[in-house]
C-alpha cells in the first residue's frame, strides 16, 4: 500500500513548558525550606535553598536541550478505513553530533482537547541516529478527518519539568466506510448463482465445459480428476470473470426525517455496501454502484474500487424528492447483471440479492 510522507522539521513552533506533579511537590518543598531559612537564619538552609534552586533551573534547561536538533517525520497509509487500526510510522532523528536525546514522547495534537489519535515513546535517540516507532490510528467514522500536527515532549531528566514543542503539520484524511469481516449468510449470496454468465472463456470460478488437451496448452490447465474418469487428458474451461457484473445499490432517500437510531443503521448500510464492493472485486467480478444521486458503471481495478469507496465515504441520506430515483440500468444491457440492494430501516439493515429488473422494482416495497 502506498504511503504519504511529510517532513516536519521546518514547521516547528515555540517551546511550551510546565511543572509536573513531582515538580510542584519539589517547588513547594523549596518554598518551605526558603521560609525556614529566613525565619531561622541558618546558613546551611540558605545553602540547601541555593542547591535546590540551581538544580531546578538546570533540569529545566536540560529538558530544552533534550528537544533541540530533532527531526520528526510522519508516514500514514494512503487509504484508511473507519474503525480499522492503521499503522502510522513516526521517525525521530537526532541531528546533534555530541548529545543523545532521552525519554521523548511524540503524540498527535488533540483536536478540541479530545483524546489524541495516538502517541509513541522513544526511550533513547542516539546522536546522529534515527529511530522508528508506530502507533495505531483508528478513525471513528467515515468521511474527512483532520490531523493538526505533532507534539514532541520530554520530562528528562528527573520528571520535574515537562517541556514540549508543537509541530504544525495539518493533514486532511479521508476515511472509507468500515468493512465487515464477513458477509451475512453464505458468501455466495453476494451474487445470484445459476444465471447466465456470458460466452467469454477465461479464468473465472464457474465451470463451463471440458475439452481434450491440445498441443501447446499449459500443463496447469489439465483437469486431472476428469482426465482420470475419461481416461484421456482434458482441459477445464471456465467462464470469464468479466462476464459477471454486479450492481451494488444503496438507498439514500427516505420518506421521513431520519432519527439518530436510523442514522446509525444508515451508517451500517453504507459499510455493508463497501464490504460488498471490496469482496466482489477481490473475486474478479465487475462491480458497479448506484444510488439516487450517483451511478458508476461496472468495472474492475484498484482505481475503480477507490472511486466507489470515495463516494461511499461522503454519501449522505436525504429526504425523498430531493434526489433522483433508484432505478434504471447502470451498465450495458448485453451483459449479465445482478444486483445487491441495501436499505436502512428503523430496525436495522435490509439486504437483497437478485436480478436487476426484478429487484429494483420490488426493493422499495421491501
Coordinates of C-alpha atoms in Angstrom, one line a residue:
X1 CA 0.0 0.0 0.0
X2 CA 1.3 3.4 -0.9
X3 CA 2.2 5.8 1.8
X4 CA 2.4 9.6 2.2
X5 CA 5.4 11.1 3.7
X6 CA 5.8 14.5 5.3
X7 CA 9.0 16.1 6.7
X8 CA 8.0 18.2 9.7
X9 CA 11.3 19.8 10.6
X10 CA 10.5 23.3 9.2
X11 CA 7.1 23.6 10.8
X12 CA 8.1 23.9 14.5
X13 CA 6.6 26.5 16.8
X14 CA 7.8 27.8 20.2
X15 CA 8.6 25.7 23.2
X16 CA 6.0 25.1 25.9
X17 CA 6.8 24.1 29.5
X18 CA 5.1 23.3 32.8
X19 CA 5.6 21.6 36.1
X20 CA 4.6 18.0 36.6
X21 CA 3.1 16.8 39.9
X22 CA 6.5 15.8 41.1
X23 CA 7.8 19.2 40.0
X24 CA 5.2 21.1 42.1
X25 CA 6.0 19.0 45.1
X26 CA 9.7 19.8 44.7
X27 CA 8.8 23.5 44.2
X28 CA 6.6 23.6 47.4
X29 CA 9.4 21.9 49.3
X30 CA 11.8 24.5 48.1
X31 CA 9.5 27.3 49.3
X32 CA 9.2 25.6 52.7
X33 CA 12.9 25.5 53.0
X34 CA 13.3 29.1 52.0
X35 CA 10.7 30.1 54.7
X36 CA 12.6 28.1 57.2
X37 CA 15.9 29.7 56.2
X38 CA 14.5 33.2 56.5
X39 CA 13.0 32.5 59.9
X40 CA 16.0 30.7 61.4
X41 CA 18.9 32.5 59.7
X42 CA 20.9 29.2 59.4
X43 CA 23.5 29.4 56.6
X44 CA 23.1 25.6 55.9
X45 CA 19.4 26.2 55.0
X46 CA 20.4 29.0 52.6
X47 CA 23.0 26.7 51.0
X48 CA 20.3 24.0 50.7
X49 CA 18.0 26.5 49.0
X50 CA 20.7 27.5 46.5
X51 CA 21.4 23.9 45.7
X52 CA 17.7 23.1 45.2
X53 CA 17.1 26.3 43.1
X54 CA 20.2 25.6 41.0
X55 CA 19.2 22.0 40.3
X56 CA 15.6 23.1 39.5
X57 CA 16.8 25.6 36.8
X58 CA 19.4 23.1 35.5
X59 CA 16.7 20.5 35.0
X60 CA 14.6 22.9 33.0
X61 CA 17.4 23.8 30.7
X62 CA 18.3 20.1 30.3
X63 CA 14.8 19.5 29.1
X64 CA 15.1 22.2 26.5
X65 CA 18.5 20.9 25.3
X66 CA 16.9 17.4 25.0
X67 CA 14.5 18.7 22.4
X68 CA 17.0 20.5 20.2
X69 CA 18.2 19.2 16.9
X70 CA 15.4 16.7 16.4
X71 CA 13.8 16.0 13.1
X72 CA 10.4 14.3 13.0
X73 CA 8.8 12.6 10.1
X74 CA 5.3 11.0 9.8
X75 CA 4.1 8.4 7.3
X76 CA 0.5 7.4 7.2
X77 CA -1.2 4.9 4.9
X78 CA -2.7 6.2 1.7
X79 CA -6.1 4.5 2.2
X80 CA -7.8 4.4 5.6
X81 CA -11.0 2.6 6.7
X82 CA -13.1 3.8 9.6
X83 CA -12.9 1.7 12.7
X84 CA -9.8 -0.2 11.5
X85 CA -6.4 0.2 13.1
X86 CA -3.8 1.5 10.6
X87 CA -0.1 1.8 11.4
X88 CA 1.3 5.3 11.3
X89 CA 5.1 5.5 11.4
X90 CA 6.9 8.2 13.3
X91 CA 10.6 8.7 12.6
X92 CA 12.6 10.7 15.1
X93 CA 16.2 11.7 14.1
X94 CA 18.7 13.3 16.4
X95 CA 20.9 15.5 14.2
X96 CA 23.2 16.5 17.0
X97 CA 26.8 15.2 17.0
X98 CA 27.6 15.3 20.7
X99 CA 24.5 14.6 22.7
X100 CA 21.9 11.9 22.8
X101 CA 18.2 12.6 23.5
X102 CA 16.3 10.7 26.2
X103 CA 12.8 10.0 27.2
X104 CA 10.9 11.5 24.3
X105 CA 7.2 11.2 23.6
X106 CA 5.6 12.1 20.3
X107 CA 1.8 12.4 20.1
X108 CA -0.8 13.8 17.7
X109 CA -2.2 17.2 18.7
X110 CA -5.6 16.6 20.1
X111 CA -8.4 18.4 18.2
X112 CA -10.6 20.4 20.5
X113 CA -8.8 19.0 23.6
X114 CA -10.0 15.5 22.8
X115 CA -8.1 12.3 23.3
X116 CA -5.1 12.2 20.8
X117 CA -5.3 9.8 17.9
X118 CA -2.1 8.2 19.0
X119 CA 1.3 8.5 20.6
X120 CA 4.7 6.8 20.7
X121 CA 7.6 6.8 23.2
X122 CA 11.3 6.9 22.4
X123 CA 13.5 6.0 25.4
X124 CA 16.7 6.9 23.6
X125 CA 17.7 8.5 20.3
X126 CA 21.4 8.4 19.9
X127 CA 23.4 11.2 18.4
X128 CA 23.2 11.1 14.6
X129 CA 20.8 8.2 14.8
X130 CA 17.2 7.7 13.6
X131 CA 14.6 5.7 15.4
X132 CA 11.2 4.5 14.1
X133 CA 8.1 3.7 16.1
X134 CA 4.5 3.1 15.1
X135 CA 1.1 3.8 16.6
X136 CA -2.3 2.5 15.5
X137 CA -4.5 5.2 14.0
X138 CA -8.2 4.4 14.3
X139 CA -10.6 7.0 12.7
X140 CA -14.0 6.9 14.4
X141 CA -16.2 7.2 11.3
X142 CA -16.1 7.6 7.5
X143 CA -15.5 11.0 5.9
X144 CA -12.9 13.7 6.3
X145 CA -10.7 13.9 9.4
X146 CA -8.0 16.4 10.3
X147 CA -4.7 15.8 11.9
X148 CA -3.4 19.1 13.2
X149 CA 0.2 18.2 13.9
X150 CA 2.5 16.5 16.4
X151 CA 3.8 17.4 19.9
X152 CA 7.3 16.3 20.9
X153 CA 7.6 16.3 24.7
X154 CA 10.0 15.2 27.4
X155 CA 10.3 15.0 31.2
X156 CA 14.1 14.5 31.1
X157 CA 16.0 14.2 33.4
X158 CA 14.0 13.7 36.6
X159 CA 10.4 14.3 35.6
X160 CA 10.0 17.7 37.4
X161 CA 9.6 19.7 34.2
X162 CA 7.6 18.9 31.1
X163 CA 8.9 20.6 28.0
X164 CA 7.2 20.3 24.7
X165 CA 7.3 21.7 21.2
X166 CA 4.4 21.6 18.7
X167 CA 5.0 20.8 15.1
X168 CA 2.2 22.1 12.9
X169 CA 1.5 19.6 10.1
X170 CA -2.1 19.7 9.0
X171 CA -3.3 16.6 7.2
X172 CA -6.7 16.1 5.6
X173 CA -7.5 12.4 5.7
X174 CA -10.4 10.6 4.0
X175 CA -11.7 7.5 5.9
X176 CA -13.5 5.0 3.8
X177 CA -16.5 3.2 5.3
X178 CA -15.9 0.5 7.8
X179 CA -15.5 -3.0 6.3
X180 CA -17.2 -6.0 8.0
X181 CA -15.2 -9.2 8.3
X182 CA -17.8 -11.5 6.6
X183 CA -21.0 -11.1 4.5
X184 CA -24.2 -12.1 6.4
X185 CA -25.0 -15.7 5.5
X186 CA -23.0 -17.6 2.9
X187 CA -20.7 -15.5 0.7
X188 CA -22.4 -16.9 -2.4
X189 CA -25.4 -14.7 -1.5
X190 CA -23.4 -11.7 -2.7
X191 CA -24.4 -12.6 -6.3
X192 CA -27.1 -14.8 -7.9
X193 CA -26.0 -18.3 -8.8
X194 CA -27.1 -20.4 -11.7
X195 CA -27.8 -17.4 -14.0
X196 CA -26.3 -16.6 -17.4
X197 CA -22.7 -15.8 -17.0
X198 CA -21.7 -14.9 -20.6
X199 CA -19.9 -16.5 -23.5
X200 CA -16.3 -15.4 -22.9
X201 CA -13.9 -18.1 -21.7
X202 CA -11.4 -17.1 -19.0
X203 CA -10.0 -18.0 -15.6
X204 CA -13.1 -17.4 -13.5
X205 CA -14.6 -19.6 -10.8
X206 CA -17.6 -21.0 -12.8
X207 CA -17.0 -24.2 -14.8
X208 CA -18.2 -24.0 -18.4
X209 CA -17.1 -27.3 -20.0
X210 CA -14.3 -29.7 -20.7
X211 CA -12.3 -30.3 -23.9
X212 CA -9.4 -32.5 -24.9
X213 CA -5.9 -31.5 -24.2
X214 CA -4.2 -29.9 -27.2
X215 CA -0.5 -29.4 -28.0
X216 CA 0.5 -26.0 -26.7
X217 CA -1.9 -26.0 -23.8
X218 CA -0.2 -25.3 -20.4
X219 CA 0.1 -28.4 -18.2
X220 CA -1.6 -26.5 -15.3
X221 CA -4.8 -26.3 -17.4
X222 CA -5.3 -30.1 -17.2
X223 CA -8.2 -31.2 -15.0
X224 CA -6.7 -34.3 -13.5
X225 CA -9.9 -35.6 -11.9
X226 CA -11.9 -35.5 -15.1
X227 CA -8.9 -36.9 -17.1
X228 CA -8.9 -39.9 -14.7
X229 CA -12.6 -40.5 -15.3
X230 CA -12.5 -40.3 -19.1
X231 CA -9.1 -42.0 -19.4
X232 CA -7.8 -39.1 -21.6
X233 CA -6.2 -35.7 -20.9
X234 CA -8.9 -33.0 -20.6
X235 CA -8.8 -29.3 -20.0
X236 CA -11.4 -27.4 -17.9
X237 CA -13.0 -24.3 -19.4
X238 CA -14.3 -21.5 -17.1
X239 CA -16.5 -18.5 -17.7
X240 CA -14.5 -15.3 -18.0
X241 CA -15.0 -13.2 -14.7
X242 CA -15.8 -10.1 -16.7
X243 CA -19.0 -11.8 -18.0
X244 CA -20.3 -11.3 -14.5
X245 CA -21.4 -7.9 -13.4
X246 CA -22.9 -6.9 -10.1
X247 CA -24.5 -3.6 -9.3
X248 CA -24.4 -2.5 -5.6
X249 CA -27.4 -0.4 -4.9
X250 CA -27.7 1.8 -1.8
X251 CA -30.9 3.6 -0.9
X252 CA -30.1 7.1 0.3
X253 CA -33.5 8.9 0.0
X254 CA -36.2 8.2 2.6
X255 CA -39.8 9.4 3.3
X256 CA -39.2 11.0 6.7
X257 CA -36.6 12.8 8.6
X258 CA -34.1 10.2 9.9
X259 CA -33.7 9.7 13.7
X260 CA -30.4 9.1 15.4
X261 CA -31.1 5.3 15.5
X262 CA -31.9 5.4 11.8
X263 CA -28.7 7.3 11.1
X264 CA -26.7 4.5 12.8
X265 CA -28.5 2.0 10.7
X266 CA -27.7 4.0 7.6
X267 CA -24.0 4.0 8.5
X268 CA -24.2 0.3 8.8
X269 CA -25.8 0.1 5.4
X270 CA -23.0 2.1 3.9
X271 CA -20.5 -0.2 5.5
X272 CA -22.3 -3.3 4.0
X273 CA -22.2 -1.6 0.6
X274 CA -18.5 -1.0 0.9
X275 CA -18.0 -4.6 2.1
X276 CA -19.9 -5.9 -1.0
X277 CA -17.8 -3.8 -3.4
X278 CA -14.5 -4.9 -1.9
X279 CA -15.5 -8.6 -1.7
X280 CA -16.8 -8.8 -5.2
X281 CA -13.9 -7.0 -6.8
X282 CA -11.5 -9.3 -4.9
X283 CA -13.2 -12.2 -6.7
X284 CA -12.6 -10.7 -10.1
X285 CA -16.2 -9.7 -10.7
X286 CA -17.0 -6.4 -12.4
X287 CA -18.8 -4.1 -9.9
X288 CA -20.9 -1.0 -10.4
X289 CA -22.6 1.3 -7.9
X290 CA -25.9 3.1 -8.0
X291 CA -27.9 5.3 -5.7
X292 CA -30.4 8.2 -6.2
X293 CA -27.6 10.7 -6.9
X294 CA -24.7 8.6 -8.4
X295 CA -24.3 5.9 -11.0
X296 CA -20.9 4.2 -11.6
X297 CA -20.7 1.7 -14.4
X298 CA -19.3 -1.8 -13.6
X299 CA -15.5 -2.2 -14.0
X300 CA -12.5 -3.8 -12.4
X301 CA -9.3 -2.5 -10.9
X302 CA -7.9 -0.6 -7.9
X303 CA -8.8 2.8 -9.2
X304 CA -12.4 1.8 -9.8
X305 CA -12.6 0.4 -6.2
X306 CA -11.3 3.7 -4.8
X307 CA -13.8 5.7 -6.9
X308 CA -16.7 3.8 -5.4
X309 CA -15.3 3.8 -1.8
X310 CA -14.7 7.6 -2.1
X311 CA -18.3 8.2 -3.0
X312 CA -19.4 5.9 -0.1
X313 CA -17.2 7.8 2.3
X314 CA -19.0 11.0 1.6
X315 CA -22.6 9.9 0.8
X316 CA -25.4 11.2 3.0
X317 CA -29.0 10.3 3.4
X318 CA -31.7 12.7 2.4
X319 CA -35.5 13.2 2.1
X320 CA -37.3 11.7 -0.8
X321 CA -38.0 14.2 -3.6
X322 CA -34.6 15.9 -3.3
X323 CA -32.8 13.4 -5.5
X324 CA -33.5 11.0 -8.4
X325 CA -34.9 7.6 -8.2
X326 CA -33.1 4.3 -7.7
X327 CA -34.0 2.6 -10.9
X328 CA -32.7 2.1 -14.4
X329 CA -29.8 0.3 -16.0
X330 CA -26.3 1.3 -14.8
X331 CA -24.4 -0.8 -17.3
X332 CA -24.6 -2.4 -20.8
X333 CA -27.8 -4.4 -21.3
X334 CA -25.9 -7.0 -23.3
X335 CA -24.1 -8.3 -20.2
X336 CA -25.5 -10.3 -17.3
X337 CA -26.1 -8.1 -14.4
X338 CA -27.0 -8.9 -10.8
X339 CA -27.9 -6.5 -8.0
X340 CA -27.1 -6.3 -4.3
X341 CA -29.7 -3.9 -2.9
X342 CA -29.0 -2.4 0.6
X343 CA -31.5 -0.3 2.5
X344 CA -31.5 1.1 6.0
X345 CA -34.7 0.7 8.1
X346 CA -35.8 1.7 11.6
X347 CA -35.0 -1.8 12.9
X348 CA -31.7 -2.5 11.0
X349 CA -30.4 -3.0 7.5
X350 CA -32.3 -4.9 4.7
X351 CA -30.2 -6.6 2.1
X352 CA -31.4 -8.4 -1.0
X353 CA -29.6 -10.1 -4.0
X354 CA -31.3 -10.8 -7.3
X355 CA -31.6 -10.0 -11.0
X356 CA -31.6 -6.3 -11.7
X357 CA -35.1 -5.6 -13.2
X358 CA -36.9 -7.8 -10.7
X359 CA -35.1 -6.5 -7.7
X360 CA -35.2 -2.8 -8.4
X361 CA -39.0 -3.0 -8.8
X362 CA -39.6 -4.9 -5.5
X363 CA -36.9 -3.3 -3.3
X364 CA -38.6 0.0 -2.4
X365 CA -41.6 -2.0 -1.1
X366 CA -39.3 -4.3 1.0

